[in-house]
Amino acid sequence: MRSNGKTLKWMTGIAVGGGLMYLADPDRGNRRRALACEKFVYGAHVLGTATDKALRDLRNRARGTIAETWALARREHAGDEVLIDRVRAKIGRAVSHPNSIEVTAEDGRVTLSGPVLEREAEDLIEAVASVRGVRDVESRLETHATAENVAGLQGKARIRKQRPELLQEYWAPGTRLLAGVGGALALAFPARNQKAAIPSRVIGGLLVARAITNLPLRRMFGFVRGRRAIRFQKTVTIHEPVERVFELWSNPENFSRIMSHVQEVQKTGDNRFRWTVSGPAGTSATWESRITELEPNQLLAWRSTPGSLIRNAGIIRFESTADGATRVHLLLSYGPPAGGLGHALATLFGVGPKNALNEDIPRLKSIFEQGKTTAHGETITREQLSL
């Protein structure tokens, strides 16, 4: 137990020391401290908004549960149309081809007809019988051993089984609040038993991280294929003709001069580029990407090459407005090392892609609308970029 305590104190000391060095840097310390203060205020605002949303979610759920219980106790009579809607909402989770099932209702008696697979018929009837307001179920179903040569059972389909909320990909606000509070309590008050203390802390930490990020564990830790661990979008209007705006975006080598987090973009081949960007605590990251689709003045798409450290992809759409400006729609997805936790770390240090875009988009607007901008401590003019 003492050994675990010493290890925890040692790791805490390293983390605190690293944080103090990061904030006390003589060159960038002032900016970092101001940014940290700004993020703290913003985080408090986000936390307050999320808590309010979660409490409203829990309140609405409680009201719904009370209403359902009261309705069951009263044994309310549902109209035929209402009953049909309830049954239709239910059968989608019982059969693979719900559109092939015809539902009619009369005074609480539901009649089912249409083709259905033999293995699904019993589950379908049980599901319909469990619907509130259904008094009896009459089956006129046509059962088939296979879907072969049956028109209503053609096409790829699967049963949409309802999963417990804790196993769903995204949690509702109320669930996130309860899980986060439970995880925090497990971290603050772990089990007294030495063997149970570590699992208690691990589970508590996972619950807190899951509640904060609202990402499945496989995406949180980066155990996903592709580039979609983190995804976000942004839209901005630049008062410049679309031809000029597209010209800048289609030449990424300019970005190292405009964007403060981009250190270098080097062309390595036809529509292929090597990117070097700033990472947390003075580190840097490098990867290669290629432009996969290019429609002049309309669309630009790219993705990282296989084996890249930071898997990413994006698409930009350009739209001319009535006053001659350009509206830019950007959709970006990426899979950082360590998934959502890596994204959270990058965000904490102010070098996450979303943070970078929030800082760099105004520079792009400025280079067009003001003719100059400031990046990497120097002023860059429009003429220097040959725009």
XYZ file of C-alpha atoms in Angstrom:
387
model
C 0.000 0.000 0.000
C 2.860 2.354 0.872
C 4.554 1.538 -2.410
C 1.384 2.457 -4.328
C 1.143 5.682 -2.339
C 4.745 6.623 -3.109
C 4.271 5.875 -6.808
C 1.148 8.016 -6.922
C 2.923 10.899 -5.146
C 5.902 10.561 -7.506
C 3.675 10.682 -10.599
C 1.717 13.602 -9.137
C 4.952 15.476 -8.470
C 6.139 14.967 -12.041
C 2.809 16.182 -13.420
C 2.774 19.263 -11.169
C 6.405 20.049 -11.956
C 5.836 19.714 -15.699
C 2.792 21.966 -15.484
C 4.683 24.637 -13.546
C 7.570 24.577 -16.050
C 5.106 24.905 -18.910
C 3.386 27.922 -17.318
C 6.593 29.569 -16.054
C 8.396 29.517 -19.396
C 10.155 32.929 -19.677
C 9.289 33.382 -23.360
C 5.728 32.099 -23.586
C 4.699 31.884 -19.956
C 2.551 35.031 -19.941
C 0.545 33.912 -22.943
C 0.191 30.385 -21.582
C -1.037 31.612 -18.198
C -3.533 33.935 -19.834
C -4.693 31.083 -22.062
C -4.983 28.757 -19.045
C -7.078 31.339 -17.193
C -9.289 31.813 -20.249
C -9.742 28.047 -20.572
C -10.612 27.767 -16.883
C -13.354 30.378 -17.235
C -14.604 28.758 -20.426
C -14.486 25.310 -18.803
C -16.520 26.550 -15.840
C -19.126 27.943 -18.236
C -19.261 24.680 -20.219
C -19.527 22.662 -16.998
C -22.408 24.824 -15.784
C -24.261 24.490 -19.073
C -23.696 20.714 -19.204
C -24.849 20.285 -15.592
C -28.015 22.271 -16.259
C -28.743 20.170 -19.345
C -28.118 16.943 -17.409
C -30.428 17.977 -14.560
C -33.187 18.831 -17.029
C -32.673 15.452 -18.702
C -32.987 13.618 -15.360
C -36.059 15.661 -14.431
C -37.759 14.872 -17.741
C -36.939 11.183 -17.382
C -38.407 11.111 -13.902
C -41.581 12.749 -15.168
C -41.779 10.257 -18.034
C -41.332 7.301 -15.691
C -44.049 8.621 -13.381
C -46.387 9.184 -16.342
C -45.740 5.640 -17.667
C -46.362 4.121 -14.243
C -49.553 6.126 -13.798
C -50.777 5.113 -17.246
C -50.197 1.435 -16.456
C -52.045 1.788 -13.161
C -55.035 3.444 -14.864
C -55.008 0.972 -17.756
C -55.811 3.789 -20.143
C -57.594 3.074 -23.401
C -55.477 4.086 -26.407
C -57.059 5.037 -29.720
C -56.505 2.768 -32.703
C -54.145 5.190 -34.507
C -52.059 5.738 -31.363
C -51.847 1.993 -30.804
C -50.702 1.352 -34.365
C -47.928 3.946 -33.976
C -46.772 2.344 -30.725
C -46.727 -1.124 -32.295
C -44.834 0.098 -35.358
C -42.188 1.681 -33.107
C -41.790 -1.664 -31.339
C -41.637 -4.120 -34.246
C -38.512 -2.499 -35.704
C -36.596 -4.135 -32.843
C -38.250 -7.548 -33.282
C -38.008 -8.326 -37.005
C -35.462 -7.703 -39.742
C -38.014 -6.403 -42.282
C -40.577 -4.339 -40.318
C -41.914 -2.639 -43.445
C -43.320 -5.958 -44.637
C -45.604 -6.228 -41.582
C -49.095 -4.725 -41.828
C -50.620 -3.552 -38.544
C -54.298 -2.851 -37.838
C -56.006 -2.207 -34.517
C -59.567 -2.156 -33.239
C -60.504 -1.491 -29.621
C -57.153 -2.729 -28.264
C -57.013 -5.795 -30.499
C -54.031 -5.728 -32.863
C -53.897 -7.788 -36.058
C -50.567 -8.560 -37.731
C -50.273 -9.706 -41.332
C -47.572 -9.987 -43.974
C -44.475 -12.131 -44.561
C -42.036 -12.814 -41.718
C -39.212 -15.263 -41.074
C -40.165 -18.249 -38.924
C -37.456 -17.542 -36.364
C -38.779 -14.001 -35.849
C -42.539 -14.671 -35.657
C -42.693 -15.554 -31.956
C -40.509 -12.610 -30.918
C -42.709 -10.295 -33.006
C -45.941 -11.403 -31.322
C -44.389 -11.164 -27.841
C -43.074 -7.667 -28.602
C -46.468 -6.454 -29.816
C -48.257 -8.011 -26.832
C -45.981 -6.051 -24.479
C -47.010 -2.679 -25.969
C -49.012 -0.546 -23.568
C -52.709 -0.527 -24.530
C -52.632 -3.816 -26.480
C -55.243 -6.240 -25.119
C -54.931 -9.037 -27.651
C -52.827 -9.958 -30.695
C -54.200 -11.817 -33.709
C -51.608 -13.314 -36.043
C -52.269 -13.591 -39.769
C -48.570 -13.708 -40.525
C -47.094 -15.665 -43.440
C -44.069 -17.442 -41.993
C -41.138 -18.416 -44.219
C -38.089 -20.518 -43.429
C -35.875 -18.283 -45.594
C -36.200 -14.941 -47.367
C -35.584 -16.535 -50.768
C -38.218 -15.622 -53.393
C -40.252 -13.619 -50.844
C -40.652 -10.032 -52.109
C -41.275 -8.464 -48.708
C -38.167 -10.034 -47.177
C -35.633 -8.975 -49.782
C -32.811 -6.523 -49.186
C -30.166 -6.365 -46.505
C -31.664 -5.644 -43.116
C -30.952 -6.307 -39.478
C -32.889 -6.175 -36.246
C -32.294 -2.950 -34.342
C -31.985 -4.405 -30.858
C -32.260 -1.832 -28.097
C -29.019 -1.718 -26.140
C -28.726 -0.737 -22.476
C -27.823 2.928 -22.293
C -24.438 2.312 -20.678
C -23.492 0.176 -23.709
C -24.611 2.755 -26.274
C -22.043 4.757 -28.210
C -23.210 8.121 -26.865
C -24.676 8.777 -23.439
C -27.529 11.130 -22.622
C -26.669 14.194 -20.469
C -28.258 12.701 -17.342
C -26.343 9.445 -17.729
C -23.072 11.335 -18.158
C -23.714 13.320 -14.980
C -24.504 10.256 -12.868
C -21.566 8.269 -14.271
C -19.188 11.200 -13.796
C -20.264 11.760 -10.183
C -20.020 8.034 -9.471
C -16.553 7.849 -11.022
C -15.365 10.898 -9.073
C -16.572 9.337 -5.816
C -14.758 6.091 -6.671
C -11.555 8.070 -7.229
C -11.928 10.156 -4.094
C -13.020 7.301 -1.817
C -11.537 4.053 -3.152
C -12.187 0.732 -1.453
C -10.253 0.240 1.784
C -9.230 -3.239 0.751
C -5.809 -3.012 -0.925
C -6.721 -5.474 -3.683
C -9.927 -3.606 -4.508
C -8.512 -0.073 -4.258
C -6.679 -0.083 -7.606
C -9.611 -1.533 -9.638
C -11.874 0.981 -7.903
C -9.650 3.865 -9.012
C -9.322 2.481 -12.540
C -13.086 2.076 -12.946
C -13.675 5.504 -11.414
C -11.173 7.115 -13.775
C -12.721 5.397 -16.803
C -16.203 6.552 -15.800
C -15.026 10.147 -15.355
C -13.184 10.119 -18.708
C -16.173 8.497 -20.447
C -18.563 11.058 -18.965
C -16.378 14.021 -19.943
C -15.539 12.963 -23.500
C -18.797 11.055 -24.254
C -16.722 8.714 -26.413
C -16.766 4.890 -26.349
C -13.666 3.428 -24.674
C -12.340 2.072 -27.968
C -12.392 5.565 -29.467
C -11.239 7.205 -26.265
C -8.011 5.180 -26.274
C -7.586 5.209 -30.035
C -8.518 1.556 -30.616
C -10.336 2.380 -33.843
C -9.516 1.975 -37.482
C -9.649 4.985 -39.731
C -9.656 8.664 -38.880
C -12.908 9.310 -37.021
C -11.998 9.181 -33.320
C -12.585 12.964 -33.129
C -14.763 14.901 -35.558
C -15.769 18.550 -35.781
C -16.836 21.148 -38.324
C -16.609 24.880 -38.812
C -18.112 27.444 -41.191
C -16.627 30.862 -41.914
C -17.400 33.658 -44.375
C -14.462 35.430 -46.045
C -15.147 38.628 -47.960
C -13.196 37.696 -51.056
C -14.134 36.023 -54.377
C -14.230 32.244 -54.217
C -11.449 31.876 -56.808
C -8.885 33.589 -54.548
C -9.972 31.778 -51.393
C -9.806 28.402 -53.129
C -6.337 29.262 -54.482
C -5.001 29.636 -50.947
C -6.583 26.457 -49.557
C -5.432 24.365 -52.524
C -1.799 25.323 -51.845
C -1.046 24.001 -48.309
C 2.585 25.192 -48.463
C 1.285 28.671 -47.578
C -0.140 27.428 -44.260
C 3.197 27.310 -42.447
C 3.402 31.103 -42.845
C -0.170 31.851 -41.795
C -1.055 29.225 -39.196
C 0.829 29.488 -35.917
C 0.642 25.761 -35.126
C 1.909 24.654 -38.547
C 5.699 24.566 -38.641
C 6.200 23.307 -42.187
C 4.271 21.908 -45.153
C 6.442 20.365 -47.843
C 5.257 19.030 -51.181
C 6.553 15.477 -51.668
C 4.804 14.484 -54.877
C 1.709 14.907 -56.996
C -0.974 16.159 -54.540
C 1.066 14.774 -51.619
C 2.355 16.862 -48.692
C 4.351 16.306 -45.512
C 3.021 18.252 -42.504
C 4.913 19.204 -39.354
C 2.827 20.812 -36.603
C 3.342 21.886 -33.005
C 2.392 19.411 -30.277
C 1.970 19.577 -26.480
C 4.827 20.919 -24.331
C 7.052 21.968 -27.244
C 6.853 18.679 -29.147
C 6.027 18.340 -32.823
C 4.225 15.791 -34.987
C 4.747 14.852 -38.631
C 2.548 13.014 -41.104
C 1.887 12.831 -44.821
C -1.393 13.504 -46.604
C -2.675 13.554 -50.136
C -5.435 15.502 -51.834
C -8.058 12.942 -52.876
C -10.602 15.185 -54.588
C -10.332 18.632 -56.095
C -13.085 20.546 -57.866
C -11.884 24.091 -58.617
C -13.697 26.729 -56.539
C -16.097 24.121 -55.127
C -14.536 21.277 -53.173
C -11.241 20.104 -51.708
C -10.782 16.787 -49.867
C -7.729 15.107 -48.349
C -6.690 12.236 -46.118
C -3.527 11.090 -44.398
C -1.485 8.314 -45.976
C -1.463 4.814 -44.405
C 0.881 4.546 -41.426
C 0.658 8.221 -40.455
C 1.111 8.964 -36.757
C -1.971 11.201 -36.752
C -4.665 9.733 -38.997
C -6.857 12.481 -40.406
C -9.192 13.382 -43.232
C -11.183 16.419 -44.209
C -13.368 18.037 -46.784
C -13.862 21.738 -47.550
C -16.742 23.110 -49.587
C -16.618 26.594 -51.068
C -19.792 28.567 -51.727
C -20.164 32.001 -53.302
C -22.550 34.347 -51.507
C -24.842 36.945 -53.067
C -22.530 39.814 -52.058
C -19.460 38.253 -53.703
C -17.959 36.765 -50.534
C -17.051 33.116 -49.980
C -18.571 30.801 -47.391
C -16.181 28.002 -46.387
C -17.572 24.798 -44.822
C -14.881 22.653 -43.190
C -15.403 19.112 -41.864
C -12.384 17.497 -40.176
C -11.932 14.118 -38.518
C -8.776 12.707 -37.002
C -7.522 9.878 -34.801
C -4.799 11.165 -32.466
C -2.463 8.823 -30.592
C -4.338 7.601 -27.472
C -7.659 8.580 -29.061
C -9.899 10.906 -27.054
C -7.378 11.128 -24.214
C -4.722 12.309 -26.652
C -7.181 14.866 -28.000
C -7.967 16.031 -24.452
C -4.251 16.428 -23.696
C -3.673 18.405 -26.895
C -6.704 20.586 -26.120
C -5.442 21.172 -22.570
C -2.161 22.494 -23.942
C -3.957 24.594 -26.555
C -2.665 22.666 -29.595
C -5.713 20.586 -30.509
C -6.902 20.947 -34.127
C -10.081 22.714 -33.063
C -8.124 25.191 -30.934
C -5.701 25.734 -33.792
C -8.526 26.382 -36.257
C -10.186 28.844 -33.881
C -6.937 30.805 -33.803
C -5.918 30.422 -37.444
C -9.229 31.069 -39.223
C -9.169 34.776 -38.172
C -5.666 34.970 -39.672
C -6.981 33.611 -42.972
C -9.764 36.193 -42.932
C -7.271 38.926 -42.107
C -4.889 38.050 -44.939
C -7.750 38.592 -47.416
C -9.786 41.344 -45.762
C -6.961 43.375 -44.163
C -4.130 42.396 -46.518
C -1.899 41.127 -43.698
C -1.774 39.011 -40.555
C 0.638 38.073 -37.761
C 1.948 34.548 -37.205
C 5.101 33.092 -35.636
C 5.923 36.537 -34.293
C 6.123 38.240 -37.691
C 3.783 40.096 -40.019
C 2.872 38.395 -43.287
C 1.365 40.382 -46.123
C -0.870 39.215 -48.896
C 1.780 40.077 -51.476
C 4.268 37.729 -49.816
C 1.865 34.852 -50.443
C 1.323 35.866 -54.087
C -2.449 36.097 -53.667
